Tab-separated table of C-alpha atoms in Angstrom:
chain	number	residue	atom	x	y	z
A	1	MET	CA	131.678	142.061	78.039
A	2	ARG	CA	130.146	139.573	80.404
A	3	GLY	CA	132.077	136.790	79.698
A	4	GLY	CA	135.007	138.823	80.087
A	5	ARG	CA	133.937	140.641	83.707
A	6	ALA	CA	132.559	136.594	84.136
A	7	ARG	CA	136.627	135.323	83.831
A	8	ARG	CA	137.796	138.124	85.429
A	9	GLY	CA	136.126	137.552	88.397
A	10	GLU	CA	137.315	133.504	88.566
A	11	ARG	CA	140.560	134.871	88.928
A	12	LEU	CA	140.256	137.450	90.867
A	13	ARG	CA	138.379	134.789	93.326
A	14	SER	CA	141.436	132.409	93.085
A	15	ARG	CA	143.680	135.070	94.532
A	16	LEU	CA	141.589	135.310	97.138
A	17	VAL	CA	141.410	132.102	98.366
A	18	ASP	CA	145.343	131.720	97.423
A	19	ARG	CA	145.671	134.348	99.914
A	20	PRO	CA	147.322	133.794	103.373
A	21	ALA	CA	145.421	134.692	106.762
A	22	LEU	CA	146.945	137.888	108.011
A	23	PRO	CA	146.148	138.481	112.104
A	24	GLU	CA	143.896	140.422	113.277
A	25	LEU	CA	145.153	144.138	113.774
A	26	PHE	CA	141.202	146.391	114.195
A	27	VAL	CA	138.290	144.962	115.338
A	28	LEU	CA	134.979	147.266	114.502
A	29	ASP	CA	132.046	144.771	116.584
A	30	ASP	CA	128.965	146.633	115.744
A	31	VAL	CA	130.205	150.332	116.181
A	32	SER	CA	127.921	153.223	115.505
A	33	LEU	CA	128.611	156.676	115.913
A	34	GLU	CA	125.698	159.196	116.059
A	35	VAL	CA	126.007	163.409	116.491
A	36	ASP	CA	123.576	165.928	117.966
A	37	GLY	CA	120.644	166.019	116.010
A	38	GLY	CA	120.565	162.172	115.589
A	39	ARG	CA	123.220	162.399	112.934
A	40	VAL	CA	124.373	158.813	112.341
A	41	LEU	CA	127.991	159.061	110.616
A	42	LEU	CA	128.693	155.169	111.328
A	43	ASP	CA	125.897	152.731	110.983
A	44	ARG	CA	126.834	148.983	112.928
A	45	LEU	CA	129.891	148.732	111.642
A	46	ASP	CA	131.448	144.759	111.747
A	47	GLU	CA	135.163	145.067	110.005
A	48	HIS	CA	138.093	143.518	111.163
A	49	LEU	CA	141.235	145.132	109.820
A	50	HIS	CA	144.531	142.948	109.698
A	51	ALA	CA	148.199	143.531	110.788
A	52	GLY	CA	150.990	143.390	107.908
A	53	ALA	CA	148.866	145.300	105.101
A	54	VAL	CA	147.621	148.926	103.917
A	55	THR	CA	144.262	148.983	104.687
A	56	ALA	CA	142.214	151.894	102.709
A	57	ILE	CA	139.510	153.361	103.409
A	58	CYS	CA	137.755	155.101	100.855
A	59	GLY	CA	134.626	156.497	100.330
A	60	PRO	CA	133.058	159.746	98.752
A	61	SER	CA	133.212	163.482	100.952
A	62	GLY	CA	130.519	162.958	103.950
A	63	SER	CA	131.345	158.662	103.817
A	64	GLY	CA	132.483	158.409	107.764
A	65	LYS	CA	135.932	157.537	106.189
A	66	SER	CA	137.761	159.421	108.992
A	67	THR	CA	135.259	159.408	111.777
A	68	LEU	CA	136.007	155.630	111.689
A	69	LEU	CA	139.859	156.361	111.298
A	70	ARG	CA	139.768	158.978	114.430
A	71	LEU	CA	138.100	155.532	116.412
A	72	LEU	CA	141.613	153.753	115.825
A	73	ASN	CA	143.030	155.524	118.407
A	74	ARG	CA	139.657	157.550	120.890
A	75	LEU	CA	139.652	160.635	119.120
A	76	SER	CA	136.377	159.580	118.423
A	77	GLU	CA	134.218	157.526	120.701
A	78	PRO	CA	131.849	155.238	119.530
A	79	THR	CA	128.340	155.696	120.547
A	80	SER	CA	127.738	151.864	120.478
A	81	GLY	CA	129.419	148.346	119.957
A	82	ARG	CA	133.340	147.890	121.222
A	83	VAL	CA	136.574	148.616	118.712
A	84	LEU	CA	139.303	145.923	119.760
A	85	PHE	CA	142.443	146.417	119.435
A	86	HIS	CA	144.847	142.951	119.596
A	87	GLY	CA	141.464	141.729	120.943
A	88	GLU	CA	141.080	144.075	123.548
A	89	ASP	CA	138.179	147.384	123.634
A	90	VAL	CA	140.145	150.573	123.361
A	91	ARG	CA	138.385	152.221	126.563
A	92	GLY	CA	140.593	149.659	128.851
A	93	LEU	CA	143.671	150.584	127.455
A	94	ASP	CA	145.614	153.976	128.464
A	95	VAL	CA	144.687	156.675	125.654
A	96	ARG	CA	148.365	157.577	125.250
A	97	GLU	CA	149.570	154.126	124.679
A	98	LEU	CA	147.196	153.101	122.711
A	99	ARG	CA	147.884	156.232	120.430
A	100	ARG	CA	152.241	155.881	120.150
A	101	ARG	CA	150.880	152.862	119.068
A	102	ALA	CA	148.898	153.812	116.399
A	103	VAL	CA	150.135	157.019	115.268
A	104	LEU	CA	147.539	159.353	113.383
A	105	VAL	CA	149.110	161.548	110.753
A	106	PRO	CA	146.577	164.246	109.640
A	107	GLN	CA	145.595	165.357	106.529
A	108	ARG	CA	147.399	168.213	106.523
A	109	ALA	CA	151.353	168.373	108.479
A	110	VAL	CA	151.282	170.533	110.957
A	111	ALA	CA	155.546	171.095	112.185
A	112	LEU	CA	155.221	170.468	116.096
A	113	THR	CA	159.560	172.450	116.168
A	114	ASP	CA	162.288	174.859	114.397
A	115	ASP	CA	164.166	172.426	112.998
A	116	VAL	CA	164.286	168.997	111.149
A	117	ARG	CA	165.734	166.719	113.187
A	118	SER	CA	163.793	168.116	116.679
A	119	GLU	CA	160.621	167.201	115.045
A	120	VAL	CA	161.587	164.097	113.989
A	121	ARG	CA	162.681	163.639	118.426
A	122	ALA	CA	159.758	165.363	119.188
A	123	ALA	CA	157.933	161.808	120.203
A	124	ARG	CA	161.265	161.009	120.856
A	125	ARG	CA	164.375	162.870	122.378
A	126	GLU	CA	166.628	160.325	122.871
A	127	LEU	CA	167.197	159.607	119.079
A	128	SER	CA	170.513	160.326	118.205
A	129	ASP	CA	171.750	161.619	114.729
A	130	ASP	CA	172.496	158.942	113.069
A	131	ALA	CA	169.173	158.030	113.827
A	132	VAL	CA	167.586	160.220	112.788
A	133	ASP	CA	169.055	159.831	109.084
A	134	GLU	CA	167.953	156.371	109.001
A	135	LEU	CA	164.171	157.672	109.133
A	136	LEU	CA	164.326	160.935	107.434
A	137	GLN	CA	166.552	158.558	104.902
A	138	ARG	CA	163.301	155.749	104.877
A	139	VAL	CA	161.502	158.359	104.425
A	140	ALA	CA	162.909	159.390	101.123
A	141	LEU	CA	164.156	162.569	102.725
A	142	ALA	CA	168.229	163.446	102.126
A	143	PRO	CA	169.402	164.391	105.471
A	144	GLY	CA	171.834	166.589	103.501
A	145	MET	CA	169.375	168.520	101.898
A	146	VAL	CA	166.912	168.897	105.009
A	147	VAL	CA	169.217	169.746	108.106
A	148	GLY	CA	169.115	172.527	109.606
A	149	ARG	CA	166.540	174.114	108.290
A	150	GLU	CA	163.635	174.991	109.432
A	151	PRO	CA	160.044	172.485	108.379
A	152	SER	CA	157.614	175.816	107.948
A	153	SER	CA	160.999	176.371	104.705
A	154	LEU	CA	159.819	172.808	103.408
A	155	SER	CA	157.237	171.901	100.198
A	156	GLY	CA	154.634	170.058	101.180
A	157	GLY	CA	155.513	166.394	100.247
A	158	GLU	CA	158.841	167.011	101.973
A	159	LEU	CA	157.084	168.537	105.051
A	160	GLN	CA	153.699	165.300	105.020
A	161	ARG	CA	157.073	163.342	104.716
A	162	LEU	CA	158.458	164.469	107.626
A	163	CYS	CA	155.347	163.885	109.582
A	164	LEU	CA	155.569	160.334	108.387
A	165	ALA	CA	159.878	160.151	110.054
A	166	ARG	CA	158.371	161.544	113.041
A	167	ALA	CA	155.305	159.187	113.462
A	168	LEU	CA	157.978	156.266	112.058
A	169	ALA	CA	160.367	157.672	115.607
A	170	VAL	CA	157.730	156.012	117.737
A	171	GLU	CA	157.324	152.073	115.890
A	172	PRO	CA	154.180	152.875	116.049
A	173	GLU	CA	152.268	149.054	115.255
A	174	VAL	CA	149.885	150.813	112.859
A	175	LEU	CA	150.596	154.399	111.282
A	176	LEU	CA	146.683	156.042	110.964
A	177	LEU	CA	147.273	158.223	107.461
A	178	ASP	CA	143.784	160.591	107.065
A	179	GLU	CA	143.911	161.263	102.665
A	180	PRO	CA	148.295	161.583	103.359
A	181	THR	CA	148.213	163.808	99.686
A	182	SER	CA	145.187	164.896	98.958
A	183	ALA	CA	147.337	169.178	99.784
A	184	LEU	CA	149.397	167.841	98.045
A	185	ASP	CA	150.751	168.131	94.203
A	186	PRO	CA	150.960	165.513	91.383
A	187	LEU	CA	154.741	165.621	92.141
A	188	ALA	CA	154.676	165.095	96.283
A	189	ALA	CA	152.404	163.047	96.541
A	190	ASP	CA	153.727	160.340	94.054
A	191	ALA	CA	156.659	160.849	96.083
A	192	VAL	CA	154.586	160.061	99.694
A	193	ASP	CA	152.324	157.363	97.984
A	194	ALA	CA	156.105	155.123	96.881
A	195	VAL	CA	157.087	155.593	100.784
A	196	ILE	CA	153.740	153.872	101.540
A	197	ARG	CA	154.035	151.384	99.114
A	198	SER	CA	158.222	151.198	101.012
A	199	LEU	CA	156.299	151.268	104.559
A	200	ARG	CA	153.990	147.904	102.508
A	201	ASP	CA	156.811	146.192	101.328
A	202	GLU	CA	158.005	146.426	105.306
A	203	GLY	CA	155.219	144.939	107.043
A	204	GLN	CA	154.222	147.857	108.388
A	205	SER	CA	150.432	148.118	109.455
A	206	VAL	CA	148.806	151.071	107.944
A	207	VAL	CA	145.715	152.292	107.566
A	208	LEU	CA	144.902	154.765	105.497
A	209	VAL	CA	141.880	157.788	104.195
A	210	SER	CA	141.639	158.086	100.840
A	211	HIS	CA	138.939	159.563	97.672
A	212	ASP	CA	141.370	159.117	95.073
A	213	VAL	CA	140.935	155.955	93.486
A	214	ALA	CA	143.609	155.667	91.179
A	215	ARG	CA	146.612	156.395	95.350
A	216	ALA	CA	144.934	153.596	96.695
A	217	GLU	CA	144.640	150.836	94.392
A	218	SER	CA	148.336	152.235	93.657
A	219	VAL	CA	149.209	151.312	97.602
A	220	ALA	CA	146.728	149.605	99.082
A	221	THR	CA	146.569	145.442	100.178
A	222	ASP	CA	142.995	145.521	102.088
A	223	VAL	CA	140.198	147.925	100.555
A	224	ARG	CA	136.851	149.215	102.815
A	225	VAL	CA	134.170	151.439	100.992
A	226	LEU	CA	131.955	153.877	102.771
A	227	HIS	CA	128.927	155.206	101.985
A	228	ALA	CA	127.098	157.451	104.409
A	229	GLY	CA	128.848	155.674	107.632
A	230	ARG	CA	128.209	151.835	105.636
A	231	VAL	CA	130.874	149.440	104.481
A	232	THR	CA	129.076	148.927	100.859
A	233	ALA	CA	132.113	147.115	99.962
A	234	ARG	CA	135.457	144.616	100.938
A	235	GLY	CA	138.004	142.810	100.095
A	236	PRO	CA	142.188	142.239	98.670
A	237	ALA	CA	142.118	145.811	96.847
A	238	GLY	CA	142.300	144.577	93.089
A	239	ALA	CA	139.399	142.013	93.832
A	240	VAL	CA	136.648	145.296	94.357
A	241	ASP	CA	135.856	147.962	91.631
A	242	LEU	CA	137.099	150.251	94.160
A	243	ALA	CA	136.135	153.186	90.967
A	244	HIS	CA	132.694	150.953	90.766
A	245	GLU	CA	131.600	151.226	94.581
A	246	MET	CA	133.353	154.639	94.824
A	247	ALA	CA	130.508	155.943	92.788
A	248	THR	CA	127.414	154.229	93.610
A	249	THR	CA	125.241	151.985	96.066
A	250	PRO	CA	123.943	149.345	96.645
A	251	ASP	CA	120.247	149.817	97.504
A	252	ASP	CA	119.346	145.913	98.733
A	253	GLY	CA	121.067	147.044	101.882
A	254	HIS	CA	123.714	144.523	101.362
A	255	GLU	CA	126.721	144.863	101.631
A	256	HIS	CA	129.627	143.354	99.141
A	257	GLY	CA	132.233	140.984	100.321
A	258	PRO	CA	134.825	139.739	98.458
A	259	ASP	CA	132.683	136.524	97.552
A	260	ASP	CA	130.206	138.794	96.135
A	261	PRO	CA	130.564	139.371	92.378
A	262	ARG	CA	129.650	142.908	92.398
A	263	ALA	CA	133.020	143.122	94.171
A	264	HIS	CA	135.020	142.461	91.405
A	265	GLY	CA	133.743	144.751	88.911
A	266	ASP	CA	129.829	142.777	87.958
A	267	VAL	CA	127.482	144.778	86.474
A	268	HIS	CA	125.196	146.265	89.572
A	269	ARG	CA	121.541	145.963	88.870
A	270	GLY	CA	119.325	149.184	90.266
A	271	HIS	CA	122.331	151.047	91.862
A	272	ARG	CA	121.334	155.084	93.305
A	273	HIS	CA	122.931	157.603	93.299
A	274	PRO	CA	122.544	159.610	97.011
A	275	PRO	CA	123.267	163.157	97.765
A	276	TYR	CA	126.477	163.363	99.899
A	277	ASP	CA	126.429	167.358	102.111
A	278	GLY	CA	129.752	166.977	102.584
A	279	MET	CA	130.968	166.944	105.784
A	280	PRO	CA	134.338	167.559	106.503
A	281	ASP	CA	137.267	165.400	107.541
A	282	PRO	CA	138.180	165.902	110.836
A	283	THR	CA	142.557	166.928	111.327
A	284	ALA	CA	143.104	166.709	114.323
A	285	PHE	CA	146.910	164.691	115.706
A	286	ASP	CA	147.163	164.239	119.343
A	287	HIS	CA	151.128	163.534	118.925
A	288	GLY	CA	150.243	162.275	123.108
């Protein structure tokens, strides 16, 4: 069995070498975030997230996934360190413009209007009916089935896709998706995953928070695994054994990069299973 794992690791390493470099989108430069009482939510992160990729941020509840996501468009601020967007410190950018370039879609979809077309136009009132219908089709909503309805009458999966269309209407450089399928039934979640894969294939940049290993692996091009505010594994999707990394954390104090055999499904030694106290994921959404 160990020989099989070793061969798998070699194949995955070859894929890493052959993979073309992508331009940087976000850089987290020695980023930490603490809350009152000294509790550390994120602990000295140094990460490079790439344009044109779907990056899945995975980890157990309370690991800091949603906190990291909210830093990217300044819905939260780091205690120390810098967040860079295309090489610029986000604190020097106009926050409204940043949030149009990096749009957050929250875990639970929230409608802002009482009409489907108006919902898509929430941030771009000038869109024509044809343009709205194209966006609906892009997220696999048939205009003939949903136009004229109130968003509150849609199913959970339809509403989540409508919120994706609303986000895409502003033509963002990157979509920030916070657990987009966690509140949906399996069929609705599959439909949302299909939309994310289509966006990936079109080259849309996406940063996705998820605790669901199978779904993350089905849509992502890159993954990061967080435990207690620290990245413990990173690499292209398929090169990191997400199920293993989600279940265990290294006790050697080191992160697992793509060249570390532990990021390729090899056996971990000396792992521990620490308790997590279940910090709830934030779901705030700022459409301005």
